[in-house]
Tab-separated table of C-alpha atoms in Angstrom:
chain	number	residue	atom	x	y	z
A	154	MET	CA	101.556	-23.530	116.238
A	155	ILE	CA	98.591	-21.175	116.035
A	156	SER	CA	95.365	-22.545	117.467
A	157	SER	CA	92.768	-23.526	114.876
A	158	GLN	CA	89.030	-24.147	114.874
A	159	LEU	CA	87.170	-26.016	112.144
A	160	PHE	CA	83.588	-25.213	111.139
A	161	VAL	CA	81.662	-27.997	109.401
A	162	ILE	CA	79.084	-25.971	107.491
A	163	ASP	CA	77.175	-25.664	104.264
A	164	PRO	CA	79.369	-24.292	101.440
A	165	ILE	CA	80.535	-20.921	102.725
A	166	ALA	CA	79.501	-19.065	99.580
A	167	ARG	CA	75.865	-19.923	100.375
A	168	LEU	CA	75.922	-18.255	103.800
A	169	ASN	CA	74.477	-14.802	104.360
A	170	PRO	CA	77.168	-13.024	106.397
A	171	ALA	CA	74.753	-10.327	107.619
A	172	LYS	CA	72.468	-12.949	109.185
A	173	ASP	CA	74.373	-16.192	109.683
A	174	SER	CA	75.393	-17.103	113.219
A	175	SER	CA	78.168	-19.398	111.977
A	176	VAL	CA	79.818	-16.433	110.265
A	177	ALA	CA	79.526	-14.402	113.469
A	178	LEU	CA	81.187	-17.199	115.436
A	179	MET	CA	83.942	-17.610	112.842
A	180	GLN	CA	84.677	-13.892	112.999
A	181	ALA	CA	84.900	-14.091	116.794
A	182	VAL	CA	87.398	-16.956	116.520
A	183	GLN	CA	89.463	-14.860	114.118
A	184	ARG	CA	89.327	-11.836	116.460
A	185	ALA	CA	90.557	-14.111	119.252
A	186	GLY	CA	93.717	-14.714	117.229
A	187	GLN	CA	92.919	-18.240	116.122
A	188	ALA	CA	92.852	-19.657	112.610
A	189	VAL	CA	89.469	-20.460	111.068
A	190	TRP	CA	89.044	-23.453	108.776
A	191	VAL	CA	85.933	-24.651	106.963
A	192	CYS	CA	84.675	-27.831	105.339
A	193	THR	CA	81.375	-29.496	104.524
A	194	PRO	CA	80.150	-32.842	105.913
A	195	ALA	CA	81.106	-34.455	102.605
A	196	ASP	CA	84.739	-33.468	103.298
A	197	LEU	CA	84.970	-35.668	106.398
A	198	SER	CA	86.566	-39.106	106.172
A	199	ALA	CA	87.878	-41.915	108.331
A	200	VAL	CA	90.785	-44.306	107.837
A	201	ALA	CA	91.788	-47.393	109.782
A	202	PRO	CA	95.587	-46.897	109.756
A	203	LEU	CA	97.857	-49.838	109.071
A	204	ALA	CA	101.024	-50.250	111.111
A	205	GLY	CA	103.973	-48.457	109.566
A	206	GLU	CA	101.939	-46.238	107.231
A	207	GLY	CA	103.104	-43.144	109.034
A	208	ARG	CA	99.684	-41.631	109.731
A	209	GLY	CA	100.470	-41.317	113.404
A	210	GLY	CA	97.348	-43.124	114.480
A	211	HIS	CA	94.985	-40.473	113.108
A	212	ASP	CA	91.726	-41.927	111.922
A	213	THR	CA	89.407	-38.963	111.177
A	214	TRP	CA	90.260	-36.377	108.566
A	215	ALA	CA	88.882	-33.319	106.826
A	216	LEU	CA	89.531	-31.795	103.428
A	217	ALA	CA	89.535	-28.311	104.880
A	218	GLN	CA	90.387	-24.795	103.798
A	219	PRO	CA	91.607	-21.878	105.875
A	220	VAL	CA	89.390	-18.833	105.545
A	221	GLN	CA	90.158	-15.178	106.116
A	222	LEU	CA	87.055	-13.172	106.935
A	223	GLY	CA	86.580	-9.514	106.148
A	224	ALA	CA	85.388	-7.077	108.794
A	225	ILE	CA	81.606	-6.884	109.002
A	226	ALA	CA	80.724	-3.752	110.935
A	227	LEU	CA	77.469	-2.508	112.390
A	228	GLU	CA	76.670	0.930	110.999
A	229	ALA	CA	73.380	2.824	111.354
A	230	GLY	CA	71.674	-0.308	112.668
A	231	ALA	CA	72.693	-2.567	109.761
A	232	TRP	CA	75.572	-4.932	109.089
A	233	GLN	CA	77.921	-3.605	106.412
A	234	VAL	CA	79.412	-6.497	104.451
A	235	PRO	CA	82.518	-6.083	102.273
A	236	ASP	CA	82.620	-7.675	98.823
A	237	PRO	CA	84.191	-10.192	98.839
A	238	TRP	CA	83.650	-10.963	102.496
A	239	PHE	CA	85.883	-14.044	102.683
A	240	ALA	CA	89.001	-15.481	101.065
A	241	LEU	CA	89.716	-19.202	101.022
A	242	GLY	CA	93.167	-20.740	101.177
A	243	GLU	CA	94.491	-23.996	99.787
A	244	VAL	CA	92.625	-27.236	100.467
A	245	ARG	CA	94.505	-29.535	102.831
A	246	LEU	CA	93.813	-32.993	104.193
A	247	LEU	CA	94.199	-32.630	107.954
A	248	PRO	CA	93.443	-34.904	110.915
A	249	LEU	CA	90.645	-33.572	113.072
A	250	GLU	CA	93.075	-33.738	115.992
A	251	HIS	CA	94.806	-30.764	114.359
A	252	PHE	CA	91.949	-28.528	115.533
A	253	GLN	CA	91.334	-27.324	119.066
A	254	VAL	CA	87.574	-27.202	118.381
A	255	VAL	CA	85.388	-28.651	115.633
A	256	TRP	CA	82.009	-26.936	115.251
A	257	MET	CA	79.241	-28.979	113.639
A	258	ARG	CA	77.133	-26.154	112.202
A	259	LYS	CA	75.592	-27.748	109.123
A	260	ASP	CA	71.990	-26.621	108.733
A	261	PRO	CA	69.199	-29.213	108.730
A	262	PRO	CA	67.757	-31.379	107.311
A	263	VAL	CA	69.091	-34.044	109.615
A	264	ASP	CA	69.271	-36.569	106.796
A	265	GLU	CA	71.489	-39.602	106.185
A	266	ALA	CA	74.474	-37.476	105.170
A	267	TYR	CA	74.125	-35.384	108.327
A	268	LEU	CA	73.845	-38.438	110.573
A	269	TYR	CA	76.848	-40.162	109.013
A	270	ALA	CA	78.873	-36.972	109.543
A	271	THR	CA	78.024	-37.055	113.240
A	272	HIS	CA	79.217	-40.660	113.426
A	273	LEU	CA	82.563	-39.639	111.919
A	274	LEU	CA	82.777	-36.807	114.420
A	275	ASP	CA	82.059	-39.330	117.196
A	276	ILE	CA	85.323	-41.057	116.296
A	277	ALA	CA	87.219	-37.774	116.543
A	278	GLU	CA	85.602	-36.988	119.895
A	279	ARG	CA	86.742	-40.353	121.271
A	280	ARG	CA	90.267	-39.301	120.238
A	281	GLY	CA	89.938	-36.224	122.422
A	282	VAL	CA	88.793	-33.667	119.844
A	283	ARG	CA	86.351	-31.124	121.252
A	284	VAL	CA	83.278	-31.265	118.997
A	285	LEU	CA	80.470	-28.742	119.446
A	286	ASN	CA	77.760	-29.680	119.798
A	287	ARG	CA	78.448	-33.269	120.892
A	288	PRO	CA	77.677	-35.500	117.882
A	289	SER	CA	75.704	-38.112	119.820
A	290	SER	CA	73.515	-35.362	121.290
A	291	LEU	CA	72.886	-33.880	117.851
A	292	ARG	CA	71.375	-37.237	116.954
A	293	ALA	CA	69.474	-37.694	120.211
A	294	TRP	CA	68.014	-34.199	120.610
A	295	ASN	CA	65.497	-33.782	117.823
A	296	GLU	CA	64.600	-30.113	117.962
A	297	LYS	CA	60.890	-30.800	118.440
A	298	LEU	CA	60.931	-34.076	120.375
A	299	SER	CA	63.666	-33.042	122.804
A	300	SER	CA	61.326	-30.463	124.320
A	301	LEU	CA	59.205	-33.372	125.592
A	302	ARG	CA	61.973	-34.086	128.109
A	303	PHE	CA	60.638	-30.963	129.795
A	304	SER	CA	56.971	-31.398	128.898
A	305	HIS	CA	55.784	-29.635	132.066
A	306	LEU	CA	57.308	-26.446	130.638
A	307	MET	CA	55.425	-26.727	127.339
A	308	ALA	CA	51.978	-25.957	126.020
A	309	PRO	CA	49.808	-29.107	125.771
A	310	SER	CA	51.393	-31.259	123.052
A	311	MET	CA	51.085	-34.611	121.322
A	312	VAL	CA	53.266	-36.531	118.874
A	313	SER	CA	51.525	-39.127	116.749
A	314	SER	CA	51.115	-40.406	113.213
A	315	ARG	CA	47.497	-41.471	113.793
A	316	VAL	CA	44.915	-39.150	112.305
A	317	GLU	CA	42.240	-39.949	114.861
A	318	GLN	CA	44.533	-39.159	117.782
A	319	LEU	CA	45.612	-35.868	116.237
A	320	ALA	CA	42.035	-34.930	115.359
A	321	GLY	CA	40.977	-35.751	118.924
A	322	PHE	CA	43.681	-33.441	120.263
A	323	ALA	CA	42.380	-30.677	117.975
A	324	ARG	CA	38.849	-31.239	119.213
A	325	GLU	CA	40.034	-31.027	122.805
A	326	HIS	CA	42.088	-27.858	122.415
A	327	GLY	CA	40.271	-26.059	119.615
A	328	GLU	CA	43.093	-24.193	117.872
A	329	VAL	CA	46.349	-26.070	117.297
A	330	VAL	CA	49.660	-25.884	115.470
A	331	LEU	CA	51.021	-28.827	113.465
A	332	LYS	CA	54.813	-29.177	113.242
A	333	PRO	CA	56.807	-31.645	111.112
A	334	LEU	CA	59.484	-33.201	113.299
A	335	GLY	CA	62.206	-32.577	110.732
A	336	GLY	CA	61.275	-29.003	109.873
A	337	ARG	CA	63.326	-25.878	110.463
A	338	ALA	CA	62.810	-22.100	110.398
A	339	GLY	CA	59.037	-22.500	110.570
A	340	GLN	CA	58.871	-24.536	107.375
A	341	GLY	CA	55.796	-26.732	107.170
A	342	VAL	CA	54.249	-25.406	110.383
A	343	VAL	CA	50.460	-25.215	109.946
A	344	PHE	CA	47.690	-23.600	112.003
A	345	ALA	CA	44.469	-25.619	112.225
A	346	SER	CA	41.405	-26.044	114.376
A	347	ALA	CA	38.745	-28.616	115.039
A	348	ALA	CA	36.543	-26.625	112.645
A	349	THR	CA	39.088	-26.528	109.797
A	350	PRO	CA	37.426	-27.873	106.624
A	351	GLY	CA	39.155	-31.039	105.508
A	352	LEU	CA	41.051	-31.427	108.783
A	353	ARG	CA	41.373	-35.188	108.363
A	354	ALA	CA	42.719	-34.762	104.838
A	355	LEU	CA	45.248	-32.241	106.146
A	356	LEU	CA	46.321	-34.676	108.865
A	357	GLU	CA	46.667	-37.459	106.315
A	358	LEU	CA	48.883	-35.169	104.242
A	359	VAL	CA	51.217	-34.050	107.036
A	360	THR	CA	51.567	-37.618	108.367
A	361	ALA	CA	52.177	-39.094	104.885
A	362	GLN	CA	49.073	-41.251	105.248
A	363	GLN	CA	49.758	-42.047	108.910
A	364	GLN	CA	53.352	-43.123	108.319
A	365	LEU	CA	55.197	-40.143	109.836
A	366	PRO	CA	54.628	-38.731	113.320
A	367	VAL	CA	54.068	-35.000	113.681
A	368	MET	CA	53.848	-32.749	116.714
A	369	VAL	CA	50.580	-30.986	117.463
A	370	GLN	CA	50.480	-28.274	120.101
A	371	ALA	CA	47.729	-26.142	121.568
A	372	PHE	CA	47.897	-22.744	119.866
A	373	LEU	CA	49.171	-19.992	122.157
A	374	PRO	CA	47.510	-16.650	121.276
A	375	GLY	CA	50.403	-14.947	123.079
A	376	VAL	CA	52.545	-15.630	120.006
A	377	SER	CA	51.148	-12.381	118.606
A	378	ALA	CA	53.426	-10.617	121.123
A	379	GLY	CA	56.405	-12.614	119.901
A	380	ASP	CA	58.375	-15.828	120.079
A	381	LYS	CA	61.650	-15.435	121.988
A	382	ARG	CA	64.845	-17.059	120.771
A	383	ILE	CA	67.134	-17.411	123.784
A	384	LEU	CA	70.753	-18.365	123.157
A	385	LEU	CA	72.396	-20.466	125.852
A	386	VAL	CA	76.164	-20.962	125.995
A	387	ASP	CA	77.295	-23.803	128.239
A	388	GLY	CA	73.835	-23.695	129.806
A	389	GLU	CA	73.807	-19.949	130.534
A	390	PRO	CA	71.457	-17.565	128.696
A	391	LEU	CA	73.688	-14.900	127.148
A	392	GLY	CA	71.225	-13.142	124.882
A	393	ALA	CA	67.755	-13.177	123.370
A	394	VAL	CA	65.739	-11.707	120.545
A	395	ASN	CA	61.965	-11.448	120.301
A	396	ARG	CA	60.501	-12.386	116.920
A	397	VAL	CA	57.104	-10.875	116.176
A	398	PRO	CA	54.780	-12.253	113.457
A	399	THR	CA	54.020	-9.854	110.607
A	400	GLY	CA	51.801	-9.667	107.555
A	401	GLY	CA	49.002	-11.818	108.907
A	402	GLU	CA	51.364	-14.730	109.663
A	403	PHE	CA	51.099	-16.627	112.943
A	404	ARG	CA	54.671	-17.908	112.494
A	405	SER	CA	57.316	-15.608	113.905
A	406	ASN	CA	60.507	-17.197	112.523
A	407	LEU	CA	62.817	-14.638	110.948
A	408	ALA	CA	63.085	-16.854	107.858
A	409	VAL	CA	59.352	-16.388	107.179
A	410	GLY	CA	59.247	-12.661	107.823
A	411	GLY	CA	59.144	-12.322	111.601
A	412	ALA	CA	60.320	-8.914	112.835
A	413	PRO	CA	63.153	-9.048	115.397
A	414	GLU	CA	63.107	-6.745	118.393
A	415	ALA	CA	65.264	-6.258	121.464
A	416	THR	CA	64.114	-8.048	124.588
A	417	GLY	CA	65.055	-9.101	128.069
A	418	LEU	CA	64.161	-12.279	129.921
A	419	SER	CA	61.278	-12.706	132.340
A	420	GLU	CA	61.538	-14.625	135.593
A	421	ALA	CA	59.647	-17.525	133.992
A	422	GLU	CA	62.080	-17.609	131.053
A	423	LEU	CA	65.091	-17.531	133.374
A	424	CYS	CA	63.572	-20.464	135.282
A	425	ILE	CA	63.186	-22.430	132.026
A	426	CYS	CA	66.854	-21.803	131.206
A	427	ALA	CA	67.949	-22.846	134.694
A	428	GLU	CA	65.988	-26.091	134.458
A	429	LEU	CA	67.488	-26.973	131.066
A	430	ALA	CA	71.073	-26.027	131.944
A	431	PRO	CA	72.211	-29.206	133.771
A	432	ALA	CA	71.005	-31.508	130.978
A	433	LEU	CA	72.550	-29.315	128.266
A	434	ARG	CA	75.915	-29.282	130.024
A	435	GLU	CA	75.841	-33.007	130.788
A	436	GLU	CA	75.122	-33.890	127.158
A	437	GLY	CA	77.685	-31.571	125.595
A	438	LEU	CA	75.217	-29.098	124.098
A	439	PHE	CA	77.419	-26.029	124.349
A	440	PHE	CA	75.590	-23.662	121.973
A	441	VAL	CA	71.806	-23.950	122.021
A	442	GLY	CA	68.851	-21.793	121.017
A	443	ILE	CA	65.542	-22.344	122.766
A	444	ASP	CA	62.209	-20.898	121.645
A	445	VAL	CA	59.750	-19.655	124.255
A	446	ILE	CA	56.209	-18.423	123.568
A	447	ASP	CA	54.177	-16.762	126.320
A	448	GLY	CA	56.362	-18.332	128.997
A	449	ARG	CA	56.129	-21.845	127.493
A	450	LEU	CA	59.025	-23.822	126.029
A	451	SER	CA	58.435	-24.539	122.347
A	452	GLU	CA	61.659	-25.957	120.856
A	453	ILE	CA	65.275	-26.736	121.738
A	454	ASN	CA	67.489	-25.987	118.727
A	455	VAL	CA	70.856	-27.744	118.791
A	456	THR	CA	71.981	-28.233	115.176
A	457	SER	CA	72.861	-24.697	114.060
A	458	PRO	CA	71.016	-22.222	116.284
A	459	THR	CA	70.568	-18.758	114.808
A	460	GLY	CA	70.002	-15.320	116.293
A	461	VAL	CA	73.521	-14.099	117.074
A	462	ARG	CA	73.461	-11.266	114.535
A	463	GLU	CA	70.070	-10.028	115.746
A	464	VAL	CA	71.103	-10.108	119.408
A	465	GLU	CA	74.288	-8.219	118.615
A	466	ARG	CA	72.541	-5.653	116.414
A	467	LEU	CA	69.589	-4.955	118.689
A	468	GLY	CA	71.155	-5.461	122.095
A	469	GLY	CA	74.663	-4.131	121.568
A	470	LEU	CA	76.042	-7.359	123.025
A	471	ALA	CA	79.188	-8.998	121.631
A	472	LEU	CA	77.553	-12.413	121.869
A	473	ALA	CA	79.844	-14.248	119.453
A	474	ASP	CA	82.959	-13.043	121.288
A	475	LEU	CA	81.463	-14.012	124.651
A	476	THR	CA	80.721	-17.466	123.237
A	477	ILE	CA	84.301	-18.010	122.104
A	478	GLU	CA	85.583	-16.738	125.461
A	479	ARG	CA	83.526	-19.465	127.165
A	480	LEU	CA	85.649	-22.081	125.408
A	481	GLY	CA	88.343	-21.219	127.940
A	482	PHE	CA	91.386	-20.738	125.710
Protein backbone atom coordinates (compact mmCIF):
# COMPACT_ATOMS: atom_id res chain seq x y z
CA MET A 1 0.00 0.00 0.00
CA ILE A 2 1.28 3.45 -0.92
CA SER A 3 2.27 5.62 2.03
CA SER A 4 -0.16 8.44 2.81
CA GLN A 5 -0.01 11.68 4.75
CA LEU A 6 -3.06 13.61 5.94
CA PHE A 7 -3.14 17.40 6.24
CA VAL A 8 -5.75 18.85 8.61
CA ILE A 9 -6.16 22.33 7.14
CA ASP A 10 -8.62 25.06 6.33
CA PRO A 11 -10.70 24.22 3.23
CA ILE A 12 -8.13 23.77 0.48
CA ALA A 13 -9.89 26.12 -1.92
CA ARG A 14 -9.17 28.99 0.50
CA LEU A 15 -5.40 28.47 0.44
CA ASN A 16 -3.12 30.63 -1.67
CA PRO A 17 -0.81 28.11 -3.37
CA ALA A 18 1.81 30.76 -4.21
CA LYS A 19 2.21 31.66 -0.53
CA ASP A 20 0.90 28.85 1.65
CA SER A 21 3.45 26.67 3.42
CA SER A 22 0.96 23.81 3.78
CA VAL A 23 0.66 23.62 0.00
CA ALA A 24 4.45 23.59 -0.31
CA LEU A 25 4.66 20.72 2.17
CA MET A 26 1.88 18.79 0.43
CA GLN A 27 3.67 19.14 -2.89
CA ALA A 28 6.87 17.83 -1.30
CA VAL A 29 5.00 14.79 0.03
CA GLN A 30 3.64 14.17 -3.46
CA ARG A 31 7.12 14.51 -5.01
CA ALA A 32 8.35 11.95 -2.47
CA GLY A 33 5.93 9.45 -3.97
CA GLN A 34 3.40 9.47 -1.17
CA ALA A 35 -0.33 10.10 -1.35
CA VAL A 36 -1.66 13.40 0.00
CA TRP A 37 -5.03 13.56 1.75
CA VAL A 38 -6.81 16.57 3.22
CA CYS A 39 -9.58 17.26 5.71
CA THR A 40 -10.68 20.04 8.03
CA PRO A 41 -10.90 19.81 11.84
CA ALA A 42 -14.66 19.39 11.51
CA ASP A 43 -14.02 16.15 9.58
CA LEU A 44 -12.36 14.45 12.56
CA SER A 45 -14.36 12.06 14.73
CA ALA A 46 -13.95 9.45 17.43
CA VAL A 47 -15.85 6.23 18.12
CA ALA A 48 -15.71 3.89 21.08
CA PRO A 49 -15.95 0.55 19.21
CA LEU A 50 -18.19 -2.18 20.53
CA ALA A 51 -16.97 -5.77 20.47
CA GLY A 52 -17.83 -7.53 17.24
CA GLU A 53 -18.59 -4.38 15.24
CA GLY A 54 -15.70 -5.06 12.92
CA ARG A 55 -13.98 -1.68 13.24
CA GLY A 56 -10.71 -3.33 14.14
CA GLY A 57 -10.25 -1.29 17.26
CA HIS A 58 -9.93 2.02 15.41
CA ASP A 59 -11.26 4.92 17.40
CA THR A 60 -10.25 8.11 15.51
CA TRP A 61 -11.42 8.79 11.99
CA ALA A 62 -11.35 11.42 9.27
CA LEU A 63 -13.68 12.20 6.40
CA ALA A 64 -10.77 12.80 4.07
CA GLN A 65 -10.17 13.33 0.38
CA PRO A 66 -7.12 12.47 -1.69
CA VAL A 67 -5.72 15.47 -3.52
CA GLN A 68 -3.60 15.66 -6.64
CA LEU A 69 -1.57 18.85 -6.81
CA GLY A 70 -0.49 20.55 -9.99
CA ALA A 71 3.11 21.61 -10.52
CA ILE A 72 3.83 25.08 -9.15
CA ALA A 73 7.09 26.25 -10.66
CA LEU A 74 9.33 29.19 -9.88
CA GLU A 75 9.83 31.30 -13.00
CA ALA A 76 11.41 34.76 -13.18
CA GLY A 77 11.29 35.06 -9.40
CA ALA A 78 7.57 34.28 -9.06
CA TRP A 79 5.53 31.15 -8.45
CA GLN A 80 3.53 30.12 -11.51
CA VAL A 81 0.29 28.46 -10.45
CA PRO A 82 -1.79 26.34 -12.84
CA ASP A 83 -5.57 26.74 -12.92
CA PRO A 84 -6.92 24.58 -11.41
CA TRP A 85 -4.02 23.84 -9.11
CA PHE A 86 -5.57 20.85 -7.32
CA ALA A 87 -8.02 18.03 -7.95
CA LEU A 88 -9.89 16.32 -5.13
CA GLY A 89 -10.88 12.67 -5.11
CA GLU A 90 -13.78 10.90 -3.44
CA VAL A 91 -14.49 11.50 0.24
CA ARG A 92 -13.72 8.46 2.38
CA LEU A 93 -14.08 7.72 6.07
CA LEU A 94 -10.66 6.43 7.12
CA PRO A 95 -9.05 5.64 10.48
CA LEU A 96 -6.21 8.00 11.29
CA GLU A 97 -4.01 4.91 11.66
CA HIS A 98 -4.25 4.63 7.87
CA PHE A 99 -1.84 7.57 7.56
CA GLN A 100 1.89 7.50 8.19
CA VAL A 101 1.79 11.17 9.25
CA VAL A 102 -1.04 13.52 10.20
CA TRP A 103 -0.17 17.22 9.91
CA MET A 104 -2.21 19.61 12.03
CA ARG A 105 -1.90 22.76 9.91
CA LYS A 106 -5.16 24.57 10.61
CA ASP A 107 -4.55 28.30 10.88
CA PRO A 108 -5.44 30.11 14.11
CA PRO A 109 -7.53 31.21 15.91
CA VAL A 110 -6.92 28.58 18.54
CA ASP A 111 -10.60 28.47 19.46
CA GLU A 112 -12.82 25.74 20.90
CA ALA A 113 -13.06 23.89 17.58
CA TYR A 114 -9.27 23.94 17.22
CA LEU A 115 -8.71 22.69 20.77
CA TYR A 116 -11.23 19.88 20.45
CA ALA A 117 -9.51 18.79 17.22
CA THR A 118 -6.21 18.52 19.08
CA HIS A 119 -7.88 16.34 21.71
CA LEU A 120 -9.12 13.98 18.98
CA LEU A 121 -5.62 13.91 17.53
CA ASP A 122 -4.30 13.07 21.01
CA ILE A 123 -6.28 9.83 20.85
CA ALA A 124 -4.74 8.97 17.48
CA GLU A 125 -1.25 9.75 18.77
CA ARG A 126 -1.76 7.35 21.69
CA ARG A 127 -2.58 4.71 19.06
CA GLY A 128 0.81 5.29 17.48
CA VAL A 129 -0.11 7.79 14.76
CA ARG A 130 2.60 10.37 14.13
CA VAL A 131 0.93 13.77 14.53
CA LEU A 132 2.83 16.94 13.67
CA ASN A 133 3.02 19.06 15.63
CA ARG A 134 2.21 17.10 18.80
CA PRO A 135 -1.38 18.00 19.76
CA SER A 136 -0.68 18.52 23.46
CA SER A 137 2.15 20.91 22.58
CA LEU A 138 -0.09 22.86 20.22
CA ARG A 139 -2.27 23.53 23.24
CA ALA A 140 0.59 24.24 25.64
CA TRP A 141 2.75 26.47 23.44
CA ASN A 142 0.80 29.67 22.95
CA GLU A 143 2.75 31.51 20.28
CA LYS A 144 3.28 34.58 22.46
CA LEU A 145 3.43 33.07 25.95
CA SER A 146 5.72 30.18 25.01
CA SER A 147 8.54 32.65 24.35
CA LEU A 148 8.53 33.41 28.09
CA ARG A 149 10.07 29.97 28.63
CA PHE A 150 13.17 31.62 27.20
CA SER A 151 12.61 35.11 28.61
CA HIS A 152 16.35 35.82 28.85
CA LEU A 153 16.42 35.74 25.04
CA MET A 154 13.63 38.30 24.68
CA ALA A 155 13.24 42.05 24.83
CA PRO A 156 11.79 43.20 28.19
CA SER A 157 8.22 41.88 28.30
CA MET A 158 5.17 41.68 30.53
CA VAL A 159 1.87 39.81 30.33
CA SER A 160 -1.01 41.25 32.32
CA SER A 161 -4.65 42.24 32.14
CA ARG A 162 -4.22 45.09 34.64
CA VAL A 163 -4.13 48.53 33.09
CA GLU A 164 -1.96 50.05 35.80
CA GLN A 165 0.70 47.36 35.42
CA LEU A 166 0.77 47.75 31.65
CA ALA A 167 0.86 51.54 31.88
CA GLY A 168 3.72 51.28 34.39
CA PHE A 169 5.66 49.10 31.96
CA ALA A 170 5.11 51.72 29.24
CA ARG A 171 6.34 54.45 31.55
CA GLU A 172 9.44 52.43 32.34
CA HIS A 173 10.35 51.57 28.76
CA GLY A 174 8.96 54.53 26.84
CA GLU A 175 7.98 52.96 23.51
CA VAL A 176 6.21 49.59 23.61
CA VAL A 177 4.31 47.12 21.47
CA LEU A 178 1.02 45.58 22.61
CA LYS A 179 0.21 42.06 21.36
CA PRO A 180 -3.05 40.12 21.82
CA LEU A 181 -2.18 36.61 22.96
CA GLY A 182 -4.45 35.00 20.38
CA GLY A 183 -3.41 37.12 17.42
CA ARG A 184 -1.67 35.98 14.26
CA ALA A 185 0.11 37.55 11.28
CA GLY A 186 0.51 40.85 13.12
CA GLN A 187 -3.22 41.30 13.61
CA GLY A 188 -4.07 43.55 16.54
CA VAL A 189 -0.45 44.46 17.30
CA VAL A 190 -0.30 48.11 18.41
CA PHE A 191 2.58 50.54 18.93
CA ALA A 192 2.21 52.85 21.94
CA SER A 193 4.25 54.94 24.31
CA ALA A 194 3.93 56.46 27.74
CA ALA A 195 3.03 59.71 25.97
CA THR A 196 0.29 58.20 23.79
CA PRO A 197 -2.93 60.21 24.28
CA GLY A 198 -5.59 58.03 25.82
CA LEU A 199 -3.13 55.27 26.72
CA ARG A 200 -5.30 54.01 29.57
CA ALA A 201 -8.35 53.88 27.30
CA LEU A 202 -6.31 51.92 24.75
CA LEU A 203 -5.20 49.48 27.46
CA GLU A 204 -8.78 49.07 28.64
CA LEU A 205 -9.78 48.27 25.06
CA VAL A 206 -7.09 45.68 24.34
CA THR A 207 -7.64 43.97 27.71
CA ALA A 208 -11.45 43.95 27.33
CA GLN A 209 -11.78 46.07 30.46
CA GLN A 210 -9.03 44.20 32.32
CA GLN A 211 -10.48 40.76 31.61
CA LEU A 212 -7.97 39.50 29.02
CA PRO A 213 -4.19 39.47 29.44
CA VAL A 214 -2.05 40.95 26.68
CA MET A 215 1.69 40.96 26.09
CA VAL A 216 3.55 44.25 26.16
CA GLN A 217 7.15 44.39 24.99
CA ALA A 218 9.75 47.12 24.84
CA PHE A 219 9.84 48.42 21.26
CA LEU A 220 12.99 47.40 19.39
CA PRO A 221 13.98 50.13 16.88
CA GLY A 222 16.02 47.47 15.07
CA VAL A 223 12.76 46.16 13.61
CA SER A 224 13.22 48.76 10.87
CA ALA A 225 15.99 46.48 9.53
CA GLY A 226 13.63 43.52 9.57
CA ASP A 227 12.05 40.74 11.57
CA LYS A 228 13.52 37.32 10.75
CA ARG A 229 11.31 34.26 10.41
CA ILE A 230 13.52 31.23 11.02
CA LEU A 231 12.09 27.81 10.19
CA LEU A 232 13.27 24.95 12.39
CA VAL A 233 12.72 21.31 11.42
CA ASP A 234 13.22 18.84 14.25
CA GLY A 235 15.05 21.61 16.10
CA GLU A 236 17.45 22.51 13.28
CA PRO A 237 17.23 25.86 11.45
CA LEU A 238 16.87 25.00 7.76
CA GLY A 239 16.00 28.40 6.34
CA ALA A 240 15.07 31.99 7.09
CA VAL A 241 13.53 35.04 5.51
CA ASN A 242 13.88 38.64 6.64
CA ARG A 243 10.65 40.65 6.64
CA VAL A 244 11.11 44.41 6.38
CA PRO A 245 8.35 46.90 7.33
CA THR A 246 7.08 49.07 4.49
CA GLY A 247 4.75 52.01 3.97
CA GLY A 248 5.25 53.58 7.37
CA GLU A 249 4.27 50.37 9.20
CA PHE A 250 6.28 49.16 12.19
CA ARG A 251 4.87 45.64 11.71
CA SER A 252 6.87 43.48 9.34
CA ASN A 253 4.54 40.48 8.90
CA LEU A 254 4.09 39.54 5.26
CA ALA A 255 0.32 39.51 5.78
CA VAL A 256 0.38 43.26 6.55
CA GLY A 257 2.71 44.25 3.73
CA GLY A 258 6.18 43.39 4.99
CA ALA A 259 8.73 42.95 2.19
CA PRO A 260 10.57 39.60 2.23
CA GLU A 261 14.28 39.48 1.52
CA ALA A 262 16.94 36.79 1.51
CA THR A 263 18.97 36.46 4.68
CA GLY A 264 21.41 34.33 6.58
CA LEU A 265 21.64 33.72 10.31
CA SER A 266 23.90 35.57 12.73
CA GLU A 267 25.81 33.88 15.52
CA ALA A 268 23.27 35.23 18.03
CA GLU A 269 20.38 33.79 16.00
CA LEU A 270 22.09 30.41 15.71
CA CYS A 271 22.56 30.43 19.50
CA ILE A 272 18.83 31.12 19.99
CA CYS A 273 17.98 28.16 17.74
CA ALA A 274 20.41 25.89 19.58
CA GLU A 275 18.91 26.82 22.94
CA LEU A 276 15.35 26.13 21.76
CA ALA A 277 16.15 22.88 19.95
CA PRO A 278 16.12 20.41 22.90
CA ALA A 279 12.74 21.63 24.17
CA LEU A 280 11.21 21.60 20.67
CA ARG A 281 12.37 18.03 20.06
CA GLU A 282 11.30 16.82 23.50
CA GLU A 283 7.79 18.23 23.07
CA GLY A 284 7.21 16.98 19.54
CA LEU A 285 7.35 20.37 17.82
CA PHE A 286 8.76 19.16 14.52
CA PHE A 287 8.00 22.18 12.30
CA VAL A 288 8.35 25.55 14.00
CA GLY A 289 8.84 29.16 12.93
CA ILE A 290 10.49 31.55 15.35
CA ASP A 291 10.59 35.33 14.96
CA VAL A 292 13.74 37.22 15.90
CA ILE A 293 14.13 41.01 15.95
CA ASP A 294 17.56 42.59 16.43
CA GLY A 295 18.91 39.39 17.97
CA ARG A 296 15.97 39.01 20.40
CA LEU A 297 13.42 36.20 20.36
CA SER A 298 9.93 37.55 19.72
CA GLU A 299 7.58 34.60 19.08
CA ILE A 300 7.56 30.82 18.71
CA ASN A 301 5.02 29.84 16.04
CA VAL A 302 3.86 26.23 16.25
CA THR A 303 0.33 26.06 14.79
CA SER A 304 0.91 26.58 11.06
CA PRO A 305 4.24 28.36 10.58
CA THR A 306 4.63 30.18 7.27
CA GLY A 307 7.61 31.27 5.21
CA VAL A 308 8.45 28.18 3.16
CA ARG A 309 7.57 29.75 -0.19
CA GLU A 310 9.61 32.88 0.55
CA VAL A 311 12.65 30.90 1.68
CA GLU A 312 12.47 28.74 -1.43
CA ARG A 313 11.96 31.69 -3.78
CA LEU A 314 14.62 33.97 -2.33
CA GLY A 315 17.18 31.44 -1.16
CA GLY A 316 16.93 28.75 -3.81
CA LEU A 317 16.53 26.16 -1.07
CA ALA A 318 14.17 23.19 -1.45
CA LEU A 319 12.97 23.64 2.12
CA ALA A 320 9.72 21.68 1.81
CA ASP A 321 11.53 18.66 0.35
CA LEU A 322 14.19 18.82 3.06
CA THR A 323 11.42 18.90 5.67
CA ILE A 324 9.75 15.78 4.31
CA GLU A 325 13.13 14.04 4.09
CA ARG A 326 13.59 14.67 7.82
CA LEU A 327 10.57 12.46 8.50
CA GLY A 328 12.87 9.53 7.76
CA PHE A 329 10.79 7.50 5.31
